[in-house]
Coordinates of C-alpha atoms in Angstrom, one line a residue:
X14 CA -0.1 -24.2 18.8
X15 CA 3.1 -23.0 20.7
X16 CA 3.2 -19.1 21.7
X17 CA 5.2 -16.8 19.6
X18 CA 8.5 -16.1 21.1
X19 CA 8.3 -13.1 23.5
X20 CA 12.1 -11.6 21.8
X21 CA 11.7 -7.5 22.0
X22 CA 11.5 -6.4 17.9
X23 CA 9.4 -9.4 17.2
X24 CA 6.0 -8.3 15.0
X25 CA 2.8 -11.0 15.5
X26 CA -0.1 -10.9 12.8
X27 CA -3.1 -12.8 12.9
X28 CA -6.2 -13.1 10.7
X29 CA -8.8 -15.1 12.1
X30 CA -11.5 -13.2 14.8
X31 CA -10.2 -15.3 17.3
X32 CA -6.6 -14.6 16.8
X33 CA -6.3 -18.7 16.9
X34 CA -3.6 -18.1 13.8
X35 CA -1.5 -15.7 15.8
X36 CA 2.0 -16.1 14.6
X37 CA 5.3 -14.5 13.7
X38 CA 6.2 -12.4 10.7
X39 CA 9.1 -10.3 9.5
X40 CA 8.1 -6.6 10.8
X41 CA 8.5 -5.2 7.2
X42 CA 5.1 -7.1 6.5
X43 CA 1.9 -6.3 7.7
X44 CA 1.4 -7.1 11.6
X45 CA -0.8 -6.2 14.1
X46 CA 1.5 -6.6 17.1
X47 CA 5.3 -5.2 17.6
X48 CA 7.0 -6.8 20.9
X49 CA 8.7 -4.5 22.9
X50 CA 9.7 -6.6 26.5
X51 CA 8.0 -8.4 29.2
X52 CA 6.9 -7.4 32.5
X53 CA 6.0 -10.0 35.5
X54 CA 2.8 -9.4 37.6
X55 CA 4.3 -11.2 40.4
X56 CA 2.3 -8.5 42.9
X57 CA -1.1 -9.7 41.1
X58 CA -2.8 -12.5 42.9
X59 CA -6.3 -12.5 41.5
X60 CA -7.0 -12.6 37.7
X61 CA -7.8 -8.9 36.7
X62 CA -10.9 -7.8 35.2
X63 CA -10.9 -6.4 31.9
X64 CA -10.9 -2.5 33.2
X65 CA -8.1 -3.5 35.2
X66 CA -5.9 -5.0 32.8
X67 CA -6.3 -1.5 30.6
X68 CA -4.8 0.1 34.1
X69 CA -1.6 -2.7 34.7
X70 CA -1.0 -2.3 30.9
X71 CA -0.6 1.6 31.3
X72 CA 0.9 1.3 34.5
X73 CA 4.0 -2.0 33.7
X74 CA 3.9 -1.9 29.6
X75 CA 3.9 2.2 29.0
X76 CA 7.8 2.2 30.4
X77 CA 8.8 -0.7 28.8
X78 CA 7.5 0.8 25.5
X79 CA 9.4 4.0 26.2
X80 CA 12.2 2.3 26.7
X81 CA 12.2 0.4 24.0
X82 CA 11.2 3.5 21.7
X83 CA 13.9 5.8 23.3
X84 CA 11.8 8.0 24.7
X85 CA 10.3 8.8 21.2
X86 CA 7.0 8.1 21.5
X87 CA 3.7 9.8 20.1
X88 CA 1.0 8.9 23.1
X89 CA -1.5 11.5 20.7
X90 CA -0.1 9.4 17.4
X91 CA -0.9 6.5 15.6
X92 CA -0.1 4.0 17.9
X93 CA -1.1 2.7 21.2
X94 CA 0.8 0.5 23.9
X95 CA -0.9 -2.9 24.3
X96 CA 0.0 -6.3 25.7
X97 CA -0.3 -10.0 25.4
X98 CA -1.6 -11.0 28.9
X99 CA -1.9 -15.0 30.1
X100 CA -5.3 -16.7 28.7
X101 CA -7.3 -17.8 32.3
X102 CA -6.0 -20.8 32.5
X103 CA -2.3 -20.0 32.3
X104 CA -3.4 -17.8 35.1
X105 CA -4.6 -20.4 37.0
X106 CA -1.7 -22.3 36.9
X107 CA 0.6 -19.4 37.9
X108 CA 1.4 -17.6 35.1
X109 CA 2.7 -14.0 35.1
X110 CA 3.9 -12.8 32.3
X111 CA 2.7 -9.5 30.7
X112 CA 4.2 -9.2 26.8
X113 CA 4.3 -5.2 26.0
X114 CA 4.4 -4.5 22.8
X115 CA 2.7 -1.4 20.0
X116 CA -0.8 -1.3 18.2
X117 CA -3.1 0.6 15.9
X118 CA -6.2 0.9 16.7
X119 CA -9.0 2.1 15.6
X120 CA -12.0 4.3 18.1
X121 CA -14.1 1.0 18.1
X122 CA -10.9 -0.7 19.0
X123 CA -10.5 -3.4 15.6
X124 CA -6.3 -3.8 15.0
X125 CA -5.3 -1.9 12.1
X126 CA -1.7 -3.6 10.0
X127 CA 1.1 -1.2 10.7
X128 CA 3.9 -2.2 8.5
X129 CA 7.7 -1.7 9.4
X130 CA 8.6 -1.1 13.1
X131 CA 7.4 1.8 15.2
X132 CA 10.9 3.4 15.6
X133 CA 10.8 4.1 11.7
X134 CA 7.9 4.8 11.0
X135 CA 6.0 8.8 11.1
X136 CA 3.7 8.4 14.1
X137 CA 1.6 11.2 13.1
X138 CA -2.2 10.3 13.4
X139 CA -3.2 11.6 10.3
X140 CA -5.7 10.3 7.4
X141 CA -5.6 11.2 3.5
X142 CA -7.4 13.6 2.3
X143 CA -11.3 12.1 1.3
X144 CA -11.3 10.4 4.5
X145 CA -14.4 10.4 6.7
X146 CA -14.7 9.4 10.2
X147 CA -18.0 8.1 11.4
X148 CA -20.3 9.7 14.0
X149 CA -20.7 7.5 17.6
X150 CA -23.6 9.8 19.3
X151 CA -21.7 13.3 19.3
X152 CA -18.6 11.8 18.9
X153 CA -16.0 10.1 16.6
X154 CA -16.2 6.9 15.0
X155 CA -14.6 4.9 12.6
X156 CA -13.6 5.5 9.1
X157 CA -16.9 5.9 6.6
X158 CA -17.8 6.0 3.2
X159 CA -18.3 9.7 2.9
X160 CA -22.0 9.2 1.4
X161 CA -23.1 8.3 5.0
X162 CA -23.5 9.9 8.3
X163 CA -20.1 10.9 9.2
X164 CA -18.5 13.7 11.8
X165 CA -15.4 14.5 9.9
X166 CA -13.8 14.3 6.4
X167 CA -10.4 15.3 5.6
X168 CA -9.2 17.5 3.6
X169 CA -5.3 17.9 3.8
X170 CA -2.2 17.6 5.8
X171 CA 0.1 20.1 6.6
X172 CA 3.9 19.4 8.0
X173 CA 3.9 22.1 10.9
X174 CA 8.3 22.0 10.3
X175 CA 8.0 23.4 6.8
X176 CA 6.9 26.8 8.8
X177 CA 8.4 26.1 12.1
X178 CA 12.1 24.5 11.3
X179 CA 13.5 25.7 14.8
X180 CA 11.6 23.8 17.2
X181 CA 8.0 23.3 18.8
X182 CA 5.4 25.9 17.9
X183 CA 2.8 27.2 20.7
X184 CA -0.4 26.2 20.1
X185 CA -1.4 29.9 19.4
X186 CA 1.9 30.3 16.9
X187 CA 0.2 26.6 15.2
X188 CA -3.1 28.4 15.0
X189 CA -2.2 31.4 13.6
X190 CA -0.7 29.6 11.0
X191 CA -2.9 26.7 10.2
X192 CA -5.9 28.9 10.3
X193 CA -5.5 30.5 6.9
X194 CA -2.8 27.3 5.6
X195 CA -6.2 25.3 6.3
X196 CA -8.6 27.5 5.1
X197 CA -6.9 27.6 1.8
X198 CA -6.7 23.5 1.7
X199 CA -10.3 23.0 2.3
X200 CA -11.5 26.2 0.1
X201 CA -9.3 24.1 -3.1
X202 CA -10.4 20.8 -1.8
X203 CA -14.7 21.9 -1.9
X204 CA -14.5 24.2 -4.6
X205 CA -14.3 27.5 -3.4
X206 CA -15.0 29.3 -0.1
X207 CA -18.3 29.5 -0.1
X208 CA -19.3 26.3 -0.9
X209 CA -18.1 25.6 2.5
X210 CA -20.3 28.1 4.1
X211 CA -23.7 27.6 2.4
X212 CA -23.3 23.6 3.3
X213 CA -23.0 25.0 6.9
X214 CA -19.6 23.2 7.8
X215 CA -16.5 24.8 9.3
X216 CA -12.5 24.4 8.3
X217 CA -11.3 22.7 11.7
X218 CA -7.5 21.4 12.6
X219 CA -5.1 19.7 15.0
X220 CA -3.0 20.3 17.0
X221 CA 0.4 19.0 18.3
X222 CA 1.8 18.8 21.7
X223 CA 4.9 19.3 23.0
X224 CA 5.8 15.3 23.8
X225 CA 4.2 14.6 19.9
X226 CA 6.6 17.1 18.7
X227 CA 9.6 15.4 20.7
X228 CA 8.5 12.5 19.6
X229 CA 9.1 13.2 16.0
X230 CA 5.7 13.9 14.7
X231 CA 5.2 17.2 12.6
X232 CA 2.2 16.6 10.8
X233 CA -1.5 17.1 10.9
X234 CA -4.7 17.1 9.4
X235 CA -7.2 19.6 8.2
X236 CA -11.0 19.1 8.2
X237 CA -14.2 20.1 7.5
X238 CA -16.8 19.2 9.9
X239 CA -20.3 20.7 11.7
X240 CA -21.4 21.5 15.9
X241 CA -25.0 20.7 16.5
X242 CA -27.0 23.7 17.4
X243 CA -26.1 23.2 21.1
X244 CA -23.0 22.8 20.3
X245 CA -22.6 19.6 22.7
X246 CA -21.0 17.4 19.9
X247 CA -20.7 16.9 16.3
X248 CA -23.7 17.1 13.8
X249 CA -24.1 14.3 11.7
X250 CA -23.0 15.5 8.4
X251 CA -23.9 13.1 5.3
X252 CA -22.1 13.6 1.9
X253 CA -18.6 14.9 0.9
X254 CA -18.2 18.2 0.5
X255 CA -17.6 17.9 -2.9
X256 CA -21.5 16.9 -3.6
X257 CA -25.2 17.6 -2.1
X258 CA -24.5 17.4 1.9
X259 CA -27.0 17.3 4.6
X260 CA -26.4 18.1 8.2
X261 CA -28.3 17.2 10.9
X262 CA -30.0 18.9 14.1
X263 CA -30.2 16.2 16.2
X264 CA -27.3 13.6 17.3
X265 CA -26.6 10.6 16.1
X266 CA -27.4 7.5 17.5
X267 CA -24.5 5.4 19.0
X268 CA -22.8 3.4 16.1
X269 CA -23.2 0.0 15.3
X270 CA -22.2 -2.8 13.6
X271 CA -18.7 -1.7 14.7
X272 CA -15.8 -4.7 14.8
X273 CA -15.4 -6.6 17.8
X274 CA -12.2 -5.0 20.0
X275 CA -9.1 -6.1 19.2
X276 CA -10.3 -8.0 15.6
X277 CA -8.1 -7.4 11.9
X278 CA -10.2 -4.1 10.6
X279 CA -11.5 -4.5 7.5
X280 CA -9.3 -3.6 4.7
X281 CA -11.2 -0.9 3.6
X282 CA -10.4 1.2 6.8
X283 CA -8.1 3.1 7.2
X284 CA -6.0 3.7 10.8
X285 CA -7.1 6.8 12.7
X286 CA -6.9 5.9 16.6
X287 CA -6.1 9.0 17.6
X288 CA -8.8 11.3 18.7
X289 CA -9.6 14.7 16.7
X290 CA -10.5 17.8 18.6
X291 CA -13.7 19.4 18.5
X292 CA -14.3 22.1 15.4
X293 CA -15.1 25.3 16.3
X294 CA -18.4 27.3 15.6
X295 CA -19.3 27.9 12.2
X296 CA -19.7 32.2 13.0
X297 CA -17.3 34.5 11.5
X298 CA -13.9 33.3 10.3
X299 CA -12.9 29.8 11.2
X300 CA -11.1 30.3 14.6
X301 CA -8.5 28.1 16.1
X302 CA -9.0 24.6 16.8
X303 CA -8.4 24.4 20.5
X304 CA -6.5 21.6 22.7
X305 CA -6.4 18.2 21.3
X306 CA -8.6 15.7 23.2
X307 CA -7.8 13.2 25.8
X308 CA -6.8 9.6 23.7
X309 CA -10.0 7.5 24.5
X310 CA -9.6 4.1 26.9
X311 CA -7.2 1.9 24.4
X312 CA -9.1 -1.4 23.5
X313 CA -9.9 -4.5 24.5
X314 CA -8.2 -6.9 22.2
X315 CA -10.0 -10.9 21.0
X316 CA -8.8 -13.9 22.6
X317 CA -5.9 -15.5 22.0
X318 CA -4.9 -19.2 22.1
X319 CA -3.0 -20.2 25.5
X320 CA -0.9 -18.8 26.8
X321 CA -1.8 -14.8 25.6
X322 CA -4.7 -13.0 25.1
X323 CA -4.3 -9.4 23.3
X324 CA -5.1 -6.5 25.6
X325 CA -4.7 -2.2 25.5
X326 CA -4.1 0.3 28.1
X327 CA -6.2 2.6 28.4
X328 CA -8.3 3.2 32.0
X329 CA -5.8 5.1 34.8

């Protein structure tokens, strides 16, 4: 089939794992790609290997995106700069053309539908309350049912300009506030206080930056969430908080079954690419949350019929 036009504004969906069905829709529908400009490798001789593609995607498509955003983008939010790169044998016959465009993905790096164009929508990474996000080892996963091992489960959002209407907040100002606005969300959302305490999790929040805030995003989430007894990672935690939980003393193992990178998630997911801070010990009154973490390597993305094949940035 012929490629999708490469026009900035342009959204590309696709449904098969293969991406074989890649074509164009109106950016009001669900997509899984939004176009933002081309770059040419003209400097690139051999074809790259996958962890360098991450690094010419966050090197040629992260000012195209910028500029195609304005400036306003979240690079903690909901979305990730990605690209539509020449299949191997387009390569081979002396193609260069890099397609930047905007993605949501999720940890394991499956393509979540973002509907409506970047540039409109809120960019805040946050999930609805009930959400739970897997455990990967002493990490984050994906999005759970609640009733299995899981790291985190949400219990609120809070819009950080409903308290701070004159401008960006310091991280200490956020925390002052968000440690009793969350502690009161959670306490409702379990049933009382200490509920909370006797099923040995701890009320846990985000952050925002300063380039999050510029970018427009003023919300964030509220959790509930366990530290192993080392405190080296998250404890697996099994049950919502609003039943019989168990948390474990050792770490989980490594996920599986997770979606290939860059294949439709499954419907039942919802997006949450952006990473969540660590919760703090479960001693004493819930301190603050700390620094947001690092965003994780973006994804690798399925192939795509000649001439593109999907890829993230990530590796720097």
């Amino acid at each position: 089939m012929p490629p999708p036009p490469a026009t900035p504004g342009t959204c590309l969906n696709w449904t098969r794992a293969d991406a074989a069905d890649t074509h164009v829709v109106d950016c009001a529908q669900p997509h899984l790609f939004e176009q933002a400009g081309s770059v040419v490798l003209a400097d690139q001789t051999e074809l790259p290997d996958d962890r360098r593609w991450r690094q010419l995607v966050g090197e040629r498509c992260s000012p195209v995106v910028l500029t195609y955003l304005n400036e306003k983008f979240d690079p903690d939010g909901r979305y990730r700069v990605g690209a539509l790169k020449p299949s191997p044998v387009k390569w081979a016959e002396g193609e260069r053309e890099l397609r930047c465009g905007l993605q949501s993905a999720s940890r394991s790096g499956a393509l979540y539908p973002m509907t409506g164009r970047v540039a409109e929508s809120d960019q805040a990474a946050v999930n609805e309350p009930g959400t739970c996000l897997g455990i990967d080892g002493r990490t984050i996963g994906d999005p759970v049912d609640c009733a299995g091992p899981h790291a985190v489960e949400t219990v609120g959002i809070v819009d950080l300009s409903e308290k701070f209407p004159e401008g960006f907040p310091a991280v200490e100002d956020q925390d002052e506030f968000l440690q009793p606005e969350c502690t009161r969300i959670a306490t409702e959302y379990a049933g009382g206080a200490e509920v909370i305490s006797e099923k040995k999790l701890t009320v846990y929040w985000d952050n925002l930056t300063d380039e999050s805030w510029n970018a427009g995003t003023r919300r964030v989430n509220c959790n509930l969430a366990a530290l192993l007894p080392d405190r080296s990672g998250f404890a697996p935690v099994t049950g919502s908080v609003r039943g019989p939980v168990t948390v474990g003393e050792a770490p989980a193992p490594p996920a599986e079954n997770t979606p290939p990178p860059g294949v439709p998630a499954p419907a039942t997911q919802e997006p949450t690419p952006a990473p969540t801070p660590e919760p703090a010990p479960t001693d004493g009154p819930p301190p603050p949350s700390g620094e947001p973490a690092e965003p994780a390597p973006g994804p690798e993305a399925p192939p795509l019929p000649d001439p593109q094949v999907p890829v993230s940035g990530g590796d720097t």
